[in-house]
GROMACS .gro file of C-alpha atoms in nm:
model
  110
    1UNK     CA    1  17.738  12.625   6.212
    2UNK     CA    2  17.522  12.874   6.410
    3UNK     CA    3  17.747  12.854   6.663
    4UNK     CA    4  18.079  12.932   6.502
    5UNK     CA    5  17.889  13.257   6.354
    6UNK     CA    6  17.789  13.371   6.649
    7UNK     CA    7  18.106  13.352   6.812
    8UNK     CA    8  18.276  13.534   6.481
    9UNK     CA    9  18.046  13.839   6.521
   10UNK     CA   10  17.976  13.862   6.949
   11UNK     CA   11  18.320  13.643   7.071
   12UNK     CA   12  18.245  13.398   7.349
   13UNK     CA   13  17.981  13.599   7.591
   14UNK     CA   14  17.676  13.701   7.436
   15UNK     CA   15  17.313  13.556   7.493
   16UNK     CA   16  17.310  13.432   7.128
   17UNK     CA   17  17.613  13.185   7.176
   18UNK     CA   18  17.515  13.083   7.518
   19UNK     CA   19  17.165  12.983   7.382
   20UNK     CA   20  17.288  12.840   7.092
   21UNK     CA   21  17.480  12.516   7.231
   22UNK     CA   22  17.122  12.490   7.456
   23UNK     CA   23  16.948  12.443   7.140
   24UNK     CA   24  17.171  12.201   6.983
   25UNK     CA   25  17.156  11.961   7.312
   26UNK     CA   26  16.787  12.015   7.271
   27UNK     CA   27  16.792  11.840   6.970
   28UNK     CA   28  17.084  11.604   7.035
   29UNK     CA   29  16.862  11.493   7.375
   30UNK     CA   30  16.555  11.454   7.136
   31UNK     CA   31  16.744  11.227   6.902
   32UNK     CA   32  16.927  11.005   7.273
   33UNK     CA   33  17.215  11.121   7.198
   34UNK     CA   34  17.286  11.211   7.517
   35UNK     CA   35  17.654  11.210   7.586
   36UNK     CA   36  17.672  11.506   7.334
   37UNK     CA   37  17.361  11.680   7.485
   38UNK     CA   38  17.547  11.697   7.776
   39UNK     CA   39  17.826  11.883   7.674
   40UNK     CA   40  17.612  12.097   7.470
   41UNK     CA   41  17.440  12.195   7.781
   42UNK     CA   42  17.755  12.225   8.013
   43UNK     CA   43  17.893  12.487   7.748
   44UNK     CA   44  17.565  12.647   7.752
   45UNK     CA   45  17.558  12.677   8.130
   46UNK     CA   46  17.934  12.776   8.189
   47UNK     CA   47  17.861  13.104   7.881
   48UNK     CA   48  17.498  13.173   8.037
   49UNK     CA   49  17.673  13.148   8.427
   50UNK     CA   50  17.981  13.397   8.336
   51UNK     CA   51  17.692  13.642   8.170
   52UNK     CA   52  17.389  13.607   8.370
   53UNK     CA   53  17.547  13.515   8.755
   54UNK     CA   54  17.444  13.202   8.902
   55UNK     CA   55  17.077  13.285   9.008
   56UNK     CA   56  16.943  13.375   8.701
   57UNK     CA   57  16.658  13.223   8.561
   58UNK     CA   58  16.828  13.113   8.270
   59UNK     CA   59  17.056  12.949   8.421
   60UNK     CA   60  16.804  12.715   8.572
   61UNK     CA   61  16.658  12.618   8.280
   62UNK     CA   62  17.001  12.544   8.150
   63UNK     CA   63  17.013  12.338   8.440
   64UNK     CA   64  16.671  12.192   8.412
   65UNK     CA   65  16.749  12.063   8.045
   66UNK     CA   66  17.055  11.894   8.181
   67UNK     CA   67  16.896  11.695   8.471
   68UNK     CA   68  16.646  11.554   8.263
   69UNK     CA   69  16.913  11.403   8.023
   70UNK     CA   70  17.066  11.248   8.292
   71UNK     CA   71  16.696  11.126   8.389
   72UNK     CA   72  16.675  10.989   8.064
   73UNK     CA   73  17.000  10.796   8.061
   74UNK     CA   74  16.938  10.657   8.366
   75UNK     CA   75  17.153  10.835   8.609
   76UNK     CA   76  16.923  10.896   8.861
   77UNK     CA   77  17.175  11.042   9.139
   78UNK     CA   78  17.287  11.327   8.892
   79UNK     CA   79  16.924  11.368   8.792
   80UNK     CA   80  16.788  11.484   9.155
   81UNK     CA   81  17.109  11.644   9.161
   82UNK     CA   82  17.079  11.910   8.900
   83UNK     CA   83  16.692  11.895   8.947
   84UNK     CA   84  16.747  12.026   9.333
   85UNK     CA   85  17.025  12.279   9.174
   86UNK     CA   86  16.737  12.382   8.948
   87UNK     CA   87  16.500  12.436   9.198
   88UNK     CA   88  16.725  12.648   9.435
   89UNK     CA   89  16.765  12.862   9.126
   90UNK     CA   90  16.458  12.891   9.010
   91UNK     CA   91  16.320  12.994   9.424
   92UNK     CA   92  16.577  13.297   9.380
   93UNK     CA   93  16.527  13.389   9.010
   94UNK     CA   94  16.127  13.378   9.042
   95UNK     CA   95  16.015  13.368   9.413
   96UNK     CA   96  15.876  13.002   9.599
   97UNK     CA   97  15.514  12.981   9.409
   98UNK     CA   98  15.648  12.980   9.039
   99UNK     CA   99  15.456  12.726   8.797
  100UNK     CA  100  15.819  12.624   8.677
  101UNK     CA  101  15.932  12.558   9.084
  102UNK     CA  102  15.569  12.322   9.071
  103UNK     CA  103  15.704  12.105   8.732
  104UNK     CA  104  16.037  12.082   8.927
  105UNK     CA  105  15.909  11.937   9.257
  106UNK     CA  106  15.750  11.691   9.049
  107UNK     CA  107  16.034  11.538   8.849
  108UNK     CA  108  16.164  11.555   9.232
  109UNK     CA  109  15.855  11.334   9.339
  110UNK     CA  110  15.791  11.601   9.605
   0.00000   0.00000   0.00000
């Protein structure tokens, strides 16, 4: 419902509805329902992208939230995928010695 508000008052490309579908698949990965999350996230990404540009730090944690689902259903390939998107994101949003480039690496196992 937050959603279709938002996009009444700002349209399609405002922070507000780009971090509102980020919120829901918060919740929807919370309650493994992660098919759902995912798309949540993807809508997220593609608003906060066509805002923000691709190297913005927003969009890597856009990202981040999305490799973990996968990590948590079990799709491991997609997981270091989006995790090593993340990370190449987060080196040109915040420089190489970031505390959020560290928690990365990790869920990498580097």
């Amino acid at each position: 419902e937050a959603l279709k508000i938002y996009m009444s008052v700002y349209g399609g490309k405002n922070s507000e509805v780009a971090s509102t579908p980020n919120s829901i698949g918060l919740v929807l990965s919370k309650q493994d329902i992660f098919d759902l999350a995912l798309g949540a996230f993807m809508e997220s990404l593609y608003i906060c992208q066509s805002l923000l540009g691709k190297s913005h730090y927003d969009v890597a944690i856009i990202m981040y939230n999305i490799a973990t689902v996968y990590y948590k259903r079990g799709d491991e390939d997609e997981a270091i995928k989006f995790y090593k998107e993340t990370l190449q994101v987060e080196k040109a949003a915040l420089g190489a010695d970031h505390k959020d480039i560290a928690l990365t690496l990790k869920h990498l196992g580097q």
